[in-house]
Short mmCIF file of C-alpha atoms in Angstrom, two decimals:
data_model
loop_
_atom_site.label_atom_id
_atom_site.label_comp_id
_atom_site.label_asym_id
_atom_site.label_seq_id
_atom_site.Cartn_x
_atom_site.Cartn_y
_atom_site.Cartn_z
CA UNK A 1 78.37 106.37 84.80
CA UNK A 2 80.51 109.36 84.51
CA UNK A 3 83.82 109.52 84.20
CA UNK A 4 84.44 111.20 87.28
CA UNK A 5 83.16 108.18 88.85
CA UNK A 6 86.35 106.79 91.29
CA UNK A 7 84.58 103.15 90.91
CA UNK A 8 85.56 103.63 87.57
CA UNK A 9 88.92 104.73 87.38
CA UNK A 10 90.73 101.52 89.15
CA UNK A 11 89.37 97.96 87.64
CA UNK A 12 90.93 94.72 89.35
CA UNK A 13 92.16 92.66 86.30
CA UNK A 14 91.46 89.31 85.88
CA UNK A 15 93.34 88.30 82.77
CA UNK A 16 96.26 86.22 84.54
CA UNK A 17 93.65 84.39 86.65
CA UNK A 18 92.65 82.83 83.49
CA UNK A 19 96.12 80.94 83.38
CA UNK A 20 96.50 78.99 80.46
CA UNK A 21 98.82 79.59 77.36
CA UNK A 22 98.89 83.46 78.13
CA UNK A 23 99.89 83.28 82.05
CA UNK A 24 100.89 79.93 82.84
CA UNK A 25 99.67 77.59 85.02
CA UNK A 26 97.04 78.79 87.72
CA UNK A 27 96.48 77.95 91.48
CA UNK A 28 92.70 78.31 91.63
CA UNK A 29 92.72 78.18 95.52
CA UNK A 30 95.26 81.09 95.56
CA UNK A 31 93.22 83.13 92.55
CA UNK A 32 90.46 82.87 95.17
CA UNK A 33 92.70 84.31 97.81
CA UNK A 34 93.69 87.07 96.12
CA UNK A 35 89.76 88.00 94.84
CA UNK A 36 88.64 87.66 98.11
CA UNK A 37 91.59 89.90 99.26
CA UNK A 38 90.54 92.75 96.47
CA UNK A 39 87.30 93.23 98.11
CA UNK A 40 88.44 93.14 101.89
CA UNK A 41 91.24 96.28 100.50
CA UNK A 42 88.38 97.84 99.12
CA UNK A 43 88.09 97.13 95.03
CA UNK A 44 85.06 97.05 93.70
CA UNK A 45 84.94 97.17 90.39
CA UNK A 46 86.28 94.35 88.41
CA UNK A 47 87.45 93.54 84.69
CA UNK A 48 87.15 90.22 82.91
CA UNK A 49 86.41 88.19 80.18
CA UNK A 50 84.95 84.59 79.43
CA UNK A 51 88.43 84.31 76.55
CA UNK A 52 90.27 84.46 79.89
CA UNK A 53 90.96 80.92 80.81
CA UNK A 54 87.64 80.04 78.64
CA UNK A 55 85.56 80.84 81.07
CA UNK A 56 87.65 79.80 84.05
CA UNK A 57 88.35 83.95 85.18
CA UNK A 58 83.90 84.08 85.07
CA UNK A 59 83.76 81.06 86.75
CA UNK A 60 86.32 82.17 89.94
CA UNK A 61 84.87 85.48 89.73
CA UNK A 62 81.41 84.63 90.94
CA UNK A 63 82.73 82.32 93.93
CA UNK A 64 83.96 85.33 95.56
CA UNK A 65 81.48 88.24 94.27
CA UNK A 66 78.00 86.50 94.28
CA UNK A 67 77.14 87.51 97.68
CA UNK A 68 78.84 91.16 97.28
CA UNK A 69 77.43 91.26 93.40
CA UNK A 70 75.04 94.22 94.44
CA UNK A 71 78.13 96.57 95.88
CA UNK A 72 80.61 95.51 92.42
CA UNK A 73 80.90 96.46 89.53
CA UNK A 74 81.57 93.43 86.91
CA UNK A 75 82.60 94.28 83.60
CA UNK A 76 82.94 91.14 80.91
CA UNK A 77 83.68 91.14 77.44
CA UNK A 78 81.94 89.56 74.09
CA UNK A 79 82.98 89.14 70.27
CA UNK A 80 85.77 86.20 71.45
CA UNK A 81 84.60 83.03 72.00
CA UNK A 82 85.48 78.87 71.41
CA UNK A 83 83.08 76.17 70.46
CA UNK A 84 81.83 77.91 67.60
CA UNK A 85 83.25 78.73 64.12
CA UNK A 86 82.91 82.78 64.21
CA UNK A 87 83.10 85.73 61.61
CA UNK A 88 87.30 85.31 61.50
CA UNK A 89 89.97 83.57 63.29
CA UNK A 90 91.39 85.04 65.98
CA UNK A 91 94.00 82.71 67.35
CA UNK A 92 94.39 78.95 69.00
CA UNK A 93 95.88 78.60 71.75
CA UNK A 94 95.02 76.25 74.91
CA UNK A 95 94.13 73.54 72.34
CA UNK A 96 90.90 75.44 70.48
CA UNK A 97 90.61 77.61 68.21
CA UNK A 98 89.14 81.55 69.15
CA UNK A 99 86.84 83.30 66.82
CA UNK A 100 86.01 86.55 66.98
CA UNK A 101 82.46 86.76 66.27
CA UNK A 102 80.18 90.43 67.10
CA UNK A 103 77.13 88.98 64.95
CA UNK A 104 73.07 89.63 67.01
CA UNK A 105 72.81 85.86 67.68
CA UNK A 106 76.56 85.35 69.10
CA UNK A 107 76.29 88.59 71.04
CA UNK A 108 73.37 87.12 72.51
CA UNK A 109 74.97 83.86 72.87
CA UNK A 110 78.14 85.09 74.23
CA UNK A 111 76.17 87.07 77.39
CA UNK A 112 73.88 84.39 78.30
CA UNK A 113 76.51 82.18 79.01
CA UNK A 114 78.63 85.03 81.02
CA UNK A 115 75.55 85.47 82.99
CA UNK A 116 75.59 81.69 84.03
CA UNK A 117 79.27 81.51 84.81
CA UNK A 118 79.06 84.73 86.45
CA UNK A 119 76.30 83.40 88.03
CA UNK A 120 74.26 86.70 87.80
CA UNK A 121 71.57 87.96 86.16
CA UNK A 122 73.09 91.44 84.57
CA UNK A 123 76.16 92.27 83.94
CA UNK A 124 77.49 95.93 84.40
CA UNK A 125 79.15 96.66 81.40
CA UNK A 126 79.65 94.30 78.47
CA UNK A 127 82.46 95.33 76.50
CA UNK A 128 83.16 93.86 72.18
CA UNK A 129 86.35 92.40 73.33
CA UNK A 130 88.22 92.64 69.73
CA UNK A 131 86.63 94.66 66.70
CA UNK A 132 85.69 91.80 63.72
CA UNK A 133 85.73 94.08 60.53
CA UNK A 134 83.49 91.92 58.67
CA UNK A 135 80.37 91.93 60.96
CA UNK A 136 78.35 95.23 61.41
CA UNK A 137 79.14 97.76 64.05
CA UNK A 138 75.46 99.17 63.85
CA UNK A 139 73.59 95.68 64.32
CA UNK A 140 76.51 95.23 66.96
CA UNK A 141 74.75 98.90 68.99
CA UNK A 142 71.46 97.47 68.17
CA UNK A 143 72.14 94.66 69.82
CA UNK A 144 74.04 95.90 72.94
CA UNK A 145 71.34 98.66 73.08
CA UNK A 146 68.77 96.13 73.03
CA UNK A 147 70.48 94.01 75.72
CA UNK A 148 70.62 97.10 77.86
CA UNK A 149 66.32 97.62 77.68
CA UNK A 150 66.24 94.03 78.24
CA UNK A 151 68.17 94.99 81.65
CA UNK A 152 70.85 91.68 80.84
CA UNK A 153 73.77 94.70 80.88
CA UNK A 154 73.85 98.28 82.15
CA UNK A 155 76.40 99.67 79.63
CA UNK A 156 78.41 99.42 76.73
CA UNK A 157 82.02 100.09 75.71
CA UNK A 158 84.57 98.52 73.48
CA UNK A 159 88.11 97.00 73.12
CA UNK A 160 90.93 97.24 71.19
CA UNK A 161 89.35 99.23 68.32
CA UNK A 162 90.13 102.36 66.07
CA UNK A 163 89.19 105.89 66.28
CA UNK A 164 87.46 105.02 62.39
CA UNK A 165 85.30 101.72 63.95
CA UNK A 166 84.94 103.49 66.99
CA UNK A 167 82.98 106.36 65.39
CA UNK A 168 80.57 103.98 64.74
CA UNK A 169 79.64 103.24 68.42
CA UNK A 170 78.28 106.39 68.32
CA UNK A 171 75.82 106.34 65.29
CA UNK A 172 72.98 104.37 66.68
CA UNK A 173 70.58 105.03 69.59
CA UNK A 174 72.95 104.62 72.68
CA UNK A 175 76.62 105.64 73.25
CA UNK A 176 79.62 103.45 74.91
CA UNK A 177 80.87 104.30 78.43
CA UNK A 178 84.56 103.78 77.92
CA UNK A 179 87.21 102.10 75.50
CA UNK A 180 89.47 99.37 77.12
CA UNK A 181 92.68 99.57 75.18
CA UNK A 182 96.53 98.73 75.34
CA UNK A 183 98.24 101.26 76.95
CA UNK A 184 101.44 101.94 79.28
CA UNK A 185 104.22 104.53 79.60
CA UNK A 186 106.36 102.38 77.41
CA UNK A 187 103.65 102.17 74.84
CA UNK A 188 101.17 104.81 74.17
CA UNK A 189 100.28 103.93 70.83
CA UNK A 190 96.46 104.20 71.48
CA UNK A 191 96.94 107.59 72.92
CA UNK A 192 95.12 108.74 69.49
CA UNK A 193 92.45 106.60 71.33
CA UNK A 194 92.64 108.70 74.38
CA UNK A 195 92.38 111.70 72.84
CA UNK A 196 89.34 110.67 71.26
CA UNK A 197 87.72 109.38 74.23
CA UNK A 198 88.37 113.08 75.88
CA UNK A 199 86.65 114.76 73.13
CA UNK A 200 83.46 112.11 73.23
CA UNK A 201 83.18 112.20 77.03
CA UNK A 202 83.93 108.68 77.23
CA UNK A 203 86.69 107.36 79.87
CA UNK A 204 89.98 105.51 78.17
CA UNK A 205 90.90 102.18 80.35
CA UNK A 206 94.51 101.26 80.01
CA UNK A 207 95.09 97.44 79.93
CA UNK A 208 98.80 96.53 80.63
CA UNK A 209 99.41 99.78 81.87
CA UNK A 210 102.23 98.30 83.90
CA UNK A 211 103.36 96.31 81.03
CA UNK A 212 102.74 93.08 82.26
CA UNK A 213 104.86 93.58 85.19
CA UNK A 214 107.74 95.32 83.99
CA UNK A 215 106.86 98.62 84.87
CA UNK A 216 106.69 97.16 88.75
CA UNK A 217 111.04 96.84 88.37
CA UNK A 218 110.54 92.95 89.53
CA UNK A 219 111.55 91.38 86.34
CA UNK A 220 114.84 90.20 86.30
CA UNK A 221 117.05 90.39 83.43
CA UNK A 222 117.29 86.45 82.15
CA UNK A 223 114.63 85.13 84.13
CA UNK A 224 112.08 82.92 83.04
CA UNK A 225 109.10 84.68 81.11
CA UNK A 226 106.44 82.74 81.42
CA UNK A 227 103.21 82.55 79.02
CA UNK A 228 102.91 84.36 76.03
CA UNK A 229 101.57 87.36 76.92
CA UNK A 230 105.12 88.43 78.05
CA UNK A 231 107.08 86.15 75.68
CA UNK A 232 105.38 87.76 72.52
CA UNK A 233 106.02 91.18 74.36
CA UNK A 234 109.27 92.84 72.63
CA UNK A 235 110.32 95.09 75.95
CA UNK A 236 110.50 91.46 77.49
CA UNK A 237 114.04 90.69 75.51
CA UNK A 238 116.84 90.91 78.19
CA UNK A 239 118.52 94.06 76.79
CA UNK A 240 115.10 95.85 77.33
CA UNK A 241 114.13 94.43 80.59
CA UNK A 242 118.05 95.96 81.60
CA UNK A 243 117.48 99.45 80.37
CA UNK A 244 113.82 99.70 81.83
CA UNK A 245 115.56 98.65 84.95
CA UNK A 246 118.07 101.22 84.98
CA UNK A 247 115.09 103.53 83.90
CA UNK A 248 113.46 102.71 86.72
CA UNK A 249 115.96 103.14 89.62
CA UNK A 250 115.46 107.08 90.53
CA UNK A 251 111.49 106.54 90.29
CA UNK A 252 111.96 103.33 92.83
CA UNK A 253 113.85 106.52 95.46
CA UNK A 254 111.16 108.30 95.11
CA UNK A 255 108.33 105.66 95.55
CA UNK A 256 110.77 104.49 98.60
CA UNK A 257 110.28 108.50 99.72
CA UNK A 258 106.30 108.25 99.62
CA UNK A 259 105.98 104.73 100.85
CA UNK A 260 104.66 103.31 98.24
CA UNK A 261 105.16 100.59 95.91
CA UNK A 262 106.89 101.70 92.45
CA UNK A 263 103.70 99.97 90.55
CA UNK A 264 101.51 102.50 92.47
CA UNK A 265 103.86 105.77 91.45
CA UNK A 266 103.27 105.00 87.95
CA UNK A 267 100.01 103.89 88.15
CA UNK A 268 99.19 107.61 90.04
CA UNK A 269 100.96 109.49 87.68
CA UNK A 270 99.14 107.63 84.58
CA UNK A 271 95.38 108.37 86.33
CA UNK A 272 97.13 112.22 86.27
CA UNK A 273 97.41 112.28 82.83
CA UNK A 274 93.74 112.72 82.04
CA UNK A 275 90.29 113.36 83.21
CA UNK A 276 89.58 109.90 80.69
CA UNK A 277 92.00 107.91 82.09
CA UNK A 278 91.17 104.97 84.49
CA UNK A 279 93.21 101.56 84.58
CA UNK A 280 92.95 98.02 84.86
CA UNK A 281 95.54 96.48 87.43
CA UNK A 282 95.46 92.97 87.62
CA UNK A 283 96.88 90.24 90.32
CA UNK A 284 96.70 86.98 91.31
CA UNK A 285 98.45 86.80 94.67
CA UNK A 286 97.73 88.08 98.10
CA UNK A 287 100.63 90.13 98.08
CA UNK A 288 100.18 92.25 94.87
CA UNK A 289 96.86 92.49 95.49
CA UNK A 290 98.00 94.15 98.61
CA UNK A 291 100.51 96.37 97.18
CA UNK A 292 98.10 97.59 94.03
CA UNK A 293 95.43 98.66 96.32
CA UNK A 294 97.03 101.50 98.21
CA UNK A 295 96.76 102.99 95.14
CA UNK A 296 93.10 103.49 95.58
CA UNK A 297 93.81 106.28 98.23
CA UNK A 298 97.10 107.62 96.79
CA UNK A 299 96.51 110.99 94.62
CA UNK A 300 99.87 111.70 93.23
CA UNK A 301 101.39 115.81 94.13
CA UNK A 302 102.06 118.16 91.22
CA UNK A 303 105.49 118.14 92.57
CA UNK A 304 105.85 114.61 92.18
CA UNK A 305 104.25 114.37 88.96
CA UNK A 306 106.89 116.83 87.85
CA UNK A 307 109.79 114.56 89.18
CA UNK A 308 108.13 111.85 87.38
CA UNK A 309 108.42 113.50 84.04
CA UNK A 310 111.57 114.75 84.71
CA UNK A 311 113.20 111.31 85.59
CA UNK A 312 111.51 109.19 83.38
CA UNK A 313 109.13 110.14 80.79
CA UNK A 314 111.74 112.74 79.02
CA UNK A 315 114.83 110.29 79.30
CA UNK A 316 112.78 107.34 78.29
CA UNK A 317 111.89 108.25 75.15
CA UNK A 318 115.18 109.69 74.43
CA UNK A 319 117.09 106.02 75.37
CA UNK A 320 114.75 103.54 74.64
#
């Protein structure tokens, strides 16, 4: 898989399908609606993980892409799981308790039950969903290496790591095919990440890169924020939600000029940024899943990418 791969560069996030604590409640039915809608508008790679939902994101996943599951791309995640005490706690939430856990046996573990709820019999690429710095990177390659002969994944990556752990992904026999790591125009804080992914060859998956729906100019000052995933997010306080907002307004007159959604702008300009750089954009309603997609054939203009900077990367960073 290389990185100039266009299956790669666009993942459809299923995160807020899982519901729960982190996104509120979910409407299965309409979850469904909106994965069936990501393949009719032409996705076909998508992101998830069994911590999303525990299990429930898998589980919905394979109703719609079992009888497409030889023209997708499914990505799911390991080192997270419930049921059993791991390596170190990671959080509760959604009444258990979340290890993380990147020992052989729960690796092992971990996949075999993704394949069932996934309902498949390989997965594309397995990703360590959260580094645990007390079990061993190299038996963790050995044992994603090893999973890869056995044909049970494709490929390899990792989330949420370090540039130091990360080095360590590429000490064994195999290498990783991307990192998946926070990332957005409000907070590149992993663009040391980035970088490193450039110089490796390996592509650099944003998660979030809309922060959680702010960056889409939807979020209204004083509203409800539901689930934690906003509520523990800082830029969701009302004064920062107001001066994204104003932020925002000259990008929405241009997105208005190109007929596109504002989410999609941003999104372009981000996949401009670097040859690495491919995104997961998650939805879970008809509608968004509508809007995200024409960003599949959008390529953003160097002229546009200019305004971009000019009207919101240079002033953001000076107000905010």
């Amino acid at each position: 898989m290389e990185r100039n791969d266009q299956r790669l560069k666009i993942a459809f996030g299923t995160w807020s399908i899982g519901g729960g604590d982190s996104w509120g409640p979910n409407d299965e039915k309409e979850s469904l609606r909106a994965l069936s809608a990501a393949l009719d508008y032409g996705f076909t790679y998508f992101d998830t993980a069994p911590a999303y939902g525990n299990g429930l994101s898998e589980t919905l996943l394979s109703k719609v892409l079992s009888p497409v599951r030889d023209k997708v791309i499914i990505a799911t995640k390991c080192g997270l799981e419930w049921g059993e005490e791991g390596s170190m706690l990671h959080k509760e939430r959604d009444g258990v308790k979340v290890w993380r856990n990147l020992k052989p046996q729960a690796i092992r573990r971990q996949t075999e039950a993704s394949l069932r709820r996934l309902c498949t019999d390989y997965i594309d690429i397995l990703l360590t969903h959260w580094q645990c710095p007390v079990d061993s990177i190299e038996d963790t390659v050995e044992t994603l290496e090893a999973l890869k002969k056995e044909g049970k994944i494709r490929a390899w990556g990792s989330c949420n790591n370090t540039p130091l752990s990360l080095e360590g992904y590429f000490k064994g026999e195999g290498r990783p095919v991307l990192f998946q790591e926070r990332w957005s125009l409000l907070e590149e804080k992993n663009k040391d990440i980035l970088r490193f992914a450039e110089e490796k060859g390996v592509l650099f998956q944003a998660y979030s890169s809309m922060e959680r729906g702010l960056l889409t100019g939807k979020v209204v000052p004083g509203g409800e924020i539901v689930g934690s995933a906003k509520r523990s997010d800082s830029w969701f306080r009302k004064e920062n939600i107001e001066k994204v907002n104003k932020a925002l307004l000259p990008l929405k007159r241009i997105a208005q000029d190109c007929s596109i959604p504002l989410q999609v702008l941003l999104s372009a300009y981000a996949l401009s940024l670097s040859p690495s750089m491919s995104l997961v954009i998650g939805a879970r309603k008809v509608e968004q899943v509508k809007e995200n997609a024409l960003l599949l054939d959008f390529r953003i203009s160097d002229e546009i990418k200019r305004e971009v900077e000019r009207l919101w990367v240079k002033p953001l960073k000076e107000e905010i």
